[in-house]
Amino acid sequence: MTTLKRTIAGLATLGAVITYANAGAFAAECKDPETLVFSIIPTEETTQELDIYKPLLDKLKEKTGKPVEFFMPTSYASVIEGMVNGWVQIGVHGPNSYVLAKEKDPTLEVFATYTKTKGHFQEEGPGYRAVLIVKADSKFDSIESLKGTVLGLADPASTSGNLLPRMVFGDKIGTGPALEKYFSKVVYTGGHDQSTLAVKEGRVDDAFVATHRLDNVIDRGLAAKEDFRVLWQSELIPQDPMVYRSDLCEPVKAAIREAFLTLHEDTASKPFFDGIKSTKFVAMKDSDYDIIRKLVEAEKAANQ
């Protein structure tokens, strides 16, 4: 890991600058790094099943003609930091962490997301929901019964595991972002899988998790659908954005887009899509995440 960090830290100096001149216009610079670094917000896939990403990394290498390194994150913030500081050129964010990252660095650009197959709680399509879960055999059977309980949230930068619960569910129960006024204790577990297991094991009474992340825990055999009861669910949220730095040279960005958007055409990619319960990547644009920005702005206004 130390060697990888040293490699990543040096990447910022490896970008070759290509200059384009256009009829006397001021030259614009772009970056064409010798190595591309890819990262993803912490999930079950990154920590437990990293090998399922091999078809995608191989396709990126094939289409770009460059070595591709994987940066193992420690938090949502570490992926944001990696992209903002140029250590990471391609990243998979949560919707909220993407909006936060783009506020820090406008050169970050979403280009795709993935569609999900129908699962235990997840519905088919490029969207998911936040669900508030409790143990199926617990005494909690309504939102009102949860007052004074211990609530699990995933990460401060999580959309369905923090932002949406505070802004949407908070309005429903009359607290606004201050869920601490309703629950006796609010703890950050570190991820949706940890939140799910914390509910199952009784370490928290209830938790907000993303439907597709909840499905992942069940599919890994760590829990069963019957272990949980859903007491509330959100409207659909756009799936995790695939993001690259827009200061990459256009041929590099085009090759990255092609790698993602055509990956489903390669039969060797089936284990990857099966592993993330998806069928293909689809093109997305920055405005698709405006709904998240509205939540972020509402949160800021409420906290002023």
CSV table of C-alpha atoms in Angstrom, one decimal:
chain,number,residue,atom,x,y,z
A,1,MET,CA,0.0,0.0,0.0
A,2,THR,CA,2.9,2.4,0.8
A,3,THR,CA,4.3,1.8,-2.7
A,4,LEU,CA,0.9,2.5,-4.3
A,5,LYS,CA,0.6,5.7,-2.4
A,6,ARG,CA,4.0,6.8,-3.5
A,7,THR,CA,3.0,6.0,-7.1
A,8,ILE,CA,-0.2,7.9,-6.8
A,9,ALA,CA,1.4,10.9,-5.2
A,10,GLY,CA,3.8,11.2,-8.1
A,11,LEU,CA,1.1,11.1,-10.7
A,12,ALA,CA,0.4,14.8,-10.6
A,13,THR,CA,3.9,15.4,-12.1
A,14,LEU,CA,3.5,12.8,-14.8
A,15,GLY,CA,0.9,14.6,-16.9
A,16,ALA,CA,2.2,15.5,-20.3
A,17,VAL,CA,0.9,18.9,-21.6
A,18,ILE,CA,-0.5,19.0,-25.1
A,19,THR,CA,-1.1,22.5,-26.6
A,20,TYR,CA,-3.7,23.2,-29.3
A,21,ALA,CA,-3.5,26.5,-31.2
A,22,ASN,CA,-6.6,27.7,-33.0
A,23,ALA,CA,-6.3,30.6,-35.5
A,24,GLY,CA,-4.2,32.7,-33.1
A,25,ALA,CA,-6.4,32.0,-30.1
A,26,PHE,CA,-4.8,31.6,-26.8
A,27,ALA,CA,-3.5,28.1,-26.3
A,28,ALA,CA,-5.4,25.7,-24.1
A,29,GLU,CA,-3.7,23.0,-22.1
A,30,CYS,CA,-4.9,19.5,-21.4
A,31,LYS,CA,-3.4,16.6,-19.5
A,32,ASP,CA,-2.4,13.2,-20.9
A,33,PRO,CA,-1.0,11.3,-17.9
A,34,GLU,CA,1.1,8.2,-18.5
A,35,THR,CA,-1.0,6.2,-16.0
A,36,LEU,CA,-4.6,6.5,-15.1
A,37,VAL,CA,-5.8,6.1,-11.5
A,38,PHE,CA,-9.3,4.8,-10.8
A,39,SER,CA,-11.1,4.9,-7.4
A,40,ILE,CA,-14.6,4.2,-6.0
A,41,ILE,CA,-16.4,5.3,-2.8
A,42,PRO,CA,-16.1,2.6,-0.1
A,43,THR,CA,-18.6,-0.2,-0.6
A,44,GLU,CA,-18.8,-4.0,-0.3
A,45,GLU,CA,-17.4,-4.2,-3.8
A,46,THR,CA,-14.2,-2.2,-3.0
A,47,THR,CA,-13.4,-3.9,0.3
A,48,GLN,CA,-14.6,-7.4,-0.4
A,49,GLU,CA,-14.9,-8.1,-4.1
A,50,LEU,CA,-12.3,-5.8,-5.8
A,51,ASP,CA,-11.6,-8.5,-8.4
A,52,ILE,CA,-15.0,-8.0,-10.0
A,53,TYR,CA,-13.7,-4.7,-11.4
A,54,LYS,CA,-11.0,-6.4,-13.4
A,55,PRO,CA,-13.0,-6.4,-16.7
A,56,LEU,CA,-13.6,-2.7,-16.4
A,57,LEU,CA,-10.0,-1.9,-15.6
A,58,ASP,CA,-8.9,-4.1,-18.5
A,59,LYS,CA,-11.3,-2.3,-20.8
A,60,LEU,CA,-10.0,1.1,-19.7
A,61,LYS,CA,-6.4,-0.1,-20.3
A,62,GLU,CA,-7.4,-1.4,-23.8
A,63,LYS,CA,-9.3,1.7,-24.9
A,64,THR,CA,-6.9,4.3,-23.5
A,65,GLY,CA,-3.6,2.4,-24.1
A,66,LYS,CA,-2.5,3.3,-20.6
A,67,PRO,CA,-1.8,1.4,-17.4
A,68,VAL,CA,-4.6,1.7,-14.9
A,69,GLU,CA,-4.0,1.7,-11.1
A,70,PHE,CA,-6.6,1.3,-8.4
A,71,PHE,CA,-6.6,3.7,-5.5
A,72,MET,CA,-8.1,2.0,-2.4
A,73,PRO,CA,-10.2,4.6,-0.5
A,74,THR,CA,-10.7,5.0,3.2
A,75,SER,CA,-13.8,7.2,3.0
A,76,TYR,CA,-16.0,9.1,0.6
A,77,ALA,CA,-13.8,12.2,1.4
A,78,SER,CA,-10.6,10.3,0.3
A,79,VAL,CA,-12.1,9.8,-3.2
A,80,ILE,CA,-13.0,13.5,-3.4
A,81,GLU,CA,-9.6,14.5,-2.2
A,82,GLY,CA,-7.9,12.2,-4.7
A,83,MET,CA,-9.8,13.7,-7.7
A,84,VAL,CA,-9.6,17.3,-6.6
A,85,ASN,CA,-5.9,17.1,-6.0
A,86,GLY,CA,-5.3,15.2,-9.3
A,87,TRP,CA,-4.1,11.9,-7.8
A,88,VAL,CA,-7.2,10.2,-9.3
A,89,GLN,CA,-8.4,10.8,-12.8
A,90,ILE,CA,-11.5,8.5,-12.8
A,91,GLY,CA,-13.8,8.1,-9.8
A,92,VAL,CA,-17.1,6.6,-8.9
A,93,HIS,CA,-18.8,8.8,-6.4
A,94,GLY,CA,-22.1,8.9,-4.6
A,95,PRO,CA,-24.5,11.5,-5.9
A,96,ASN,CA,-23.9,13.8,-3.0
A,97,SER,CA,-20.2,13.3,-2.8
A,98,TYR,CA,-20.0,14.1,-6.5
A,99,VAL,CA,-21.8,17.4,-5.9
A,100,LEU,CA,-19.5,18.2,-3.0
A,101,ALA,CA,-16.5,17.3,-5.1
A,102,LYS,CA,-17.6,19.5,-8.0
A,103,GLU,CA,-18.1,22.4,-5.6
A,104,LYS,CA,-14.4,22.0,-4.7
A,105,ASP,CA,-13.2,21.5,-8.3
A,106,PRO,CA,-15.5,22.5,-11.2
A,107,THR,CA,-13.2,20.6,-13.6
A,108,LEU,CA,-14.8,17.3,-12.4
A,109,GLU,CA,-17.3,16.0,-14.9
A,110,VAL,CA,-19.9,13.2,-14.7
A,111,PHE,CA,-20.2,11.1,-17.9
A,112,ALA,CA,-22.1,7.9,-17.0
A,113,THR,CA,-23.9,5.8,-14.4
A,114,TYR,CA,-25.1,2.2,-14.4
A,115,THR,CA,-28.5,0.6,-14.6
A,116,LYS,CA,-29.4,-1.8,-11.8
A,117,THR,CA,-31.3,-5.1,-12.2
A,118,LYS,CA,-34.3,-5.8,-10.1
A,119,GLY,CA,-33.2,-7.2,-6.7
A,120,HIS,CA,-34.6,-7.9,-3.2
A,121,PHE,CA,-35.2,-4.2,-2.5
A,122,GLN,CA,-33.7,-2.5,-5.6
A,123,GLU,CA,-35.9,-1.8,-8.6
A,124,GLU,CA,-34.7,-2.0,-12.2
A,125,GLY,CA,-33.2,1.1,-13.8
A,126,PRO,CA,-30.6,3.9,-13.2
A,127,GLY,CA,-32.1,5.0,-9.9
A,128,TYR,CA,-32.3,3.7,-6.3
A,129,ARG,CA,-34.1,4.7,-3.1
A,130,ALA,CA,-33.1,5.4,0.5
A,131,VAL,CA,-34.9,3.0,2.9
A,132,LEU,CA,-35.3,3.2,6.6
A,133,ILE,CA,-34.9,-0.3,7.9
A,134,VAL,CA,-35.4,-2.1,11.3
A,135,LYS,CA,-35.1,-5.7,12.3
A,136,ALA,CA,-38.1,-7.6,11.2
A,137,ASP,CA,-38.7,-9.1,14.6
A,138,SER,CA,-38.2,-5.8,16.5
A,139,LYS,CA,-40.9,-3.9,18.3
A,140,PHE,CA,-40.6,-1.0,16.0
A,141,ASP,CA,-43.5,-1.0,13.5
A,142,SER,CA,-44.0,2.7,12.7
A,143,ILE,CA,-42.0,5.9,12.3
A,144,GLU,CA,-43.5,7.1,15.6
A,145,SER,CA,-42.2,4.1,17.4
A,146,LEU,CA,-38.6,5.0,16.4
A,147,LYS,CA,-38.6,8.2,18.5
A,148,GLY,CA,-35.7,7.9,21.0
A,149,THR,CA,-34.0,5.0,19.2
A,150,VAL,CA,-30.4,4.7,18.0
A,151,LEU,CA,-30.1,5.6,14.3
A,152,GLY,CA,-27.3,4.5,11.9
A,153,LEU,CA,-26.2,6.7,9.0
A,154,ALA,CA,-23.6,5.7,6.5
A,155,ASP,CA,-21.2,8.6,5.9
A,156,PRO,CA,-21.5,12.4,6.1
A,157,ALA,CA,-21.0,12.6,2.3
A,158,SER,CA,-23.5,9.9,1.5
A,159,THR,CA,-26.7,10.8,-0.3
A,160,SER,CA,-29.1,8.1,0.9
A,161,GLY,CA,-27.1,7.5,4.1
A,162,ASN,CA,-27.1,11.1,5.4
A,163,LEU,CA,-28.2,14.0,3.1
A,164,LEU,CA,-31.6,12.7,2.1
A,165,PRO,CA,-32.5,11.4,5.6
A,166,ARG,CA,-31.7,14.7,7.1
A,167,MET,CA,-33.4,16.9,4.5
A,168,VAL,CA,-36.4,14.8,3.4
A,169,PHE,CA,-37.1,12.5,6.3
A,170,GLY,CA,-36.2,15.3,8.7
A,171,ASP,CA,-39.0,17.4,7.2
A,172,LYS,CA,-41.4,14.5,7.6
A,173,ILE,CA,-40.8,14.2,11.3
A,174,GLY,CA,-40.5,17.9,11.9
A,175,THR,CA,-36.8,18.2,12.9
A,176,GLY,CA,-35.3,19.4,9.7
A,177,PRO,CA,-31.6,18.3,9.4
A,178,ALA,CA,-31.3,17.8,13.2
A,179,LEU,CA,-32.3,14.2,13.4
A,180,GLU,CA,-30.6,14.2,16.8
A,181,LYS,CA,-33.8,15.9,18.1
A,182,TYR,CA,-35.8,12.8,17.3
A,183,PHE,CA,-33.4,9.9,17.8
A,184,SER,CA,-31.6,9.4,21.1
A,185,LYS,CA,-28.3,8.9,19.2
A,186,VAL,CA,-27.2,9.2,15.6
A,187,VAL,CA,-24.0,7.3,14.6
A,188,TYR,CA,-22.0,7.1,11.4
A,189,THR,CA,-21.2,3.5,10.7
A,190,GLY,CA,-18.8,4.0,7.8
A,191,GLY,CA,-21.0,2.6,5.0
A,192,HIS,CA,-24.3,1.1,3.9
A,193,ASP,CA,-23.1,-2.5,4.5
A,194,GLN,CA,-22.0,-1.6,8.0
A,195,SER,CA,-25.3,0.1,8.7
A,196,THR,CA,-27.2,-2.9,7.4
A,197,LEU,CA,-25.2,-5.3,9.6
A,198,ALA,CA,-25.5,-2.9,12.6
A,199,VAL,CA,-29.3,-3.2,12.4
A,200,LYS,CA,-29.2,-7.0,12.0
A,201,GLU,CA,-26.8,-7.4,15.0
A,202,GLY,CA,-28.7,-4.9,17.2
A,203,ARG,CA,-25.9,-2.3,17.4
A,204,VAL,CA,-28.4,0.3,16.1
A,205,ASP,CA,-32.1,0.2,16.2
A,206,ASP,CA,-32.7,1.5,12.7
A,207,ALA,CA,-30.7,2.8,9.7
A,208,PHE,CA,-31.0,4.5,6.4
A,209,VAL,CA,-29.4,2.5,3.6
A,210,ALA,CA,-29.5,2.5,-0.2
A,211,THR,CA,-31.6,-0.3,-1.8
A,212,HIS,CA,-28.8,-1.6,-4.0
A,213,ARG,CA,-26.3,-1.6,-1.1
A,214,LEU,CA,-28.8,-3.5,1.1
A,215,ASP,CA,-29.2,-6.0,-1.7
A,216,ASN,CA,-25.4,-6.5,-1.9
A,217,VAL,CA,-25.3,-7.5,1.8
A,218,ILE,CA,-28.1,-10.0,1.2
A,219,ASP,CA,-26.4,-11.4,-1.9
A,220,ARG,CA,-23.2,-11.9,0.0
A,221,GLY,CA,-25.1,-14.1,2.4
A,222,LEU,CA,-24.5,-11.8,5.4
A,223,ALA,CA,-28.2,-11.3,5.9
A,224,ALA,CA,-31.5,-12.3,4.5
A,225,LYS,CA,-34.3,-10.2,3.1
A,226,GLU,CA,-36.6,-11.5,5.8
A,227,ASP,CA,-34.2,-10.0,8.5
A,228,PHE,CA,-35.5,-6.5,7.8
A,229,ARG,CA,-38.6,-4.4,7.6
A,230,VAL,CA,-38.8,-1.1,5.7
A,231,LEU,CA,-40.7,1.7,7.5
A,232,TRP,CA,-40.0,4.4,5.0
A,233,GLN,CA,-38.6,4.9,1.5
A,234,SER,CA,-37.6,7.9,-0.5
A,235,GLU,CA,-38.3,8.9,-4.1
A,236,LEU,CA,-35.9,7.7,-6.7
A,237,ILE,CA,-32.3,9.0,-6.6
A,238,PRO,CA,-30.0,8.9,-9.7
A,239,GLN,CA,-27.4,6.2,-9.4
A,240,ASP,CA,-23.7,6.7,-8.5
A,241,PRO,CA,-22.0,9.0,-11.1
A,242,MET,CA,-18.9,7.9,-13.0
A,243,VAL,CA,-16.6,11.0,-13.0
A,244,TYR,CA,-13.4,12.1,-14.7
A,245,ARG,CA,-11.3,15.2,-14.6
A,246,SER,CA,-12.4,17.4,-17.5
A,247,ASP,CA,-8.8,18.7,-17.9
A,248,LEU,CA,-7.9,15.4,-19.4
A,249,CYS,CA,-7.2,15.6,-23.2
A,250,GLU,CA,-10.3,14.9,-25.2
A,251,PRO,CA,-9.0,11.7,-26.8
A,252,VAL,CA,-8.4,10.3,-23.3
A,253,LYS,CA,-11.9,11.3,-22.1
A,254,ALA,CA,-13.4,9.8,-25.3
A,255,ALA,CA,-11.6,6.6,-24.7
A,256,ILE,CA,-12.7,6.4,-21.1
A,257,ARG,CA,-16.3,7.1,-22.1
A,258,GLU,CA,-16.1,4.4,-24.8
A,259,ALA,CA,-14.7,1.9,-22.3
A,260,PHE,CA,-17.6,2.4,-19.9
A,261,LEU,CA,-20.5,2.7,-22.4
A,262,THR,CA,-19.5,-0.3,-24.5
A,263,LEU,CA,-18.3,-2.6,-21.7
A,264,HIS,CA,-21.6,-4.5,-21.8
A,265,GLU,CA,-20.9,-5.6,-25.4
A,266,ASP,CA,-17.9,-7.6,-24.3
A,267,THR,CA,-18.9,-11.1,-23.1
A,268,ALA,CA,-15.9,-11.1,-20.7
A,269,SER,CA,-17.6,-8.2,-18.8
A,270,LYS,CA,-20.5,-10.4,-17.6
A,271,PRO,CA,-18.9,-11.2,-14.2
A,272,PHE,CA,-18.5,-7.5,-13.6
A,273,PHE,CA,-22.1,-6.6,-14.3
A,274,ASP,CA,-23.3,-9.6,-12.5
A,275,GLY,CA,-21.2,-8.6,-9.5
A,276,ILE,CA,-22.6,-5.1,-9.3
A,277,LYS,CA,-26.1,-6.3,-10.2
A,278,SER,CA,-26.2,-4.2,-13.4
A,279,THR,CA,-26.8,-4.6,-17.1
A,280,LYS,CA,-24.8,-1.7,-18.6
A,281,PHE,CA,-23.5,1.9,-18.2
A,282,VAL,CA,-25.6,4.7,-19.6
A,283,ALA,CA,-24.5,8.3,-20.4
A,284,MET,CA,-25.3,11.0,-17.8
A,285,LYS,CA,-24.7,14.7,-17.5
A,286,ASP,CA,-24.1,17.1,-14.7
A,287,SER,CA,-27.7,18.5,-14.7
A,288,ASP,CA,-29.0,15.0,-13.9
A,289,TYR,CA,-27.8,15.6,-10.4
A,290,ASP,CA,-29.5,18.9,-9.9
A,291,ILE,CA,-32.0,17.2,-7.5
A,292,ILE,CA,-29.0,16.5,-5.2
A,293,ARG,CA,-27.9,20.1,-5.4
A,294,LYS,CA,-31.3,21.3,-4.3
A,295,LEU,CA,-31.0,19.1,-1.2
A,296,VAL,CA,-27.5,20.4,-0.5
A,297,GLU,CA,-28.7,24.0,-0.8
A,298,ALA,CA,-31.7,23.3,1.4
A,299,GLU,CA,-29.3,21.7,4.0
A,300,LYS,CA,-27.0,24.8,3.9
A,301,ALA,CA,-29.9,27.1,4.3
A,302,ALA,CA,-31.4,25.1,7.2
A,303,ASN,CA,-28.0,25.2,9.0
A,304,GLN,CA,-27.4,28.9,8.7
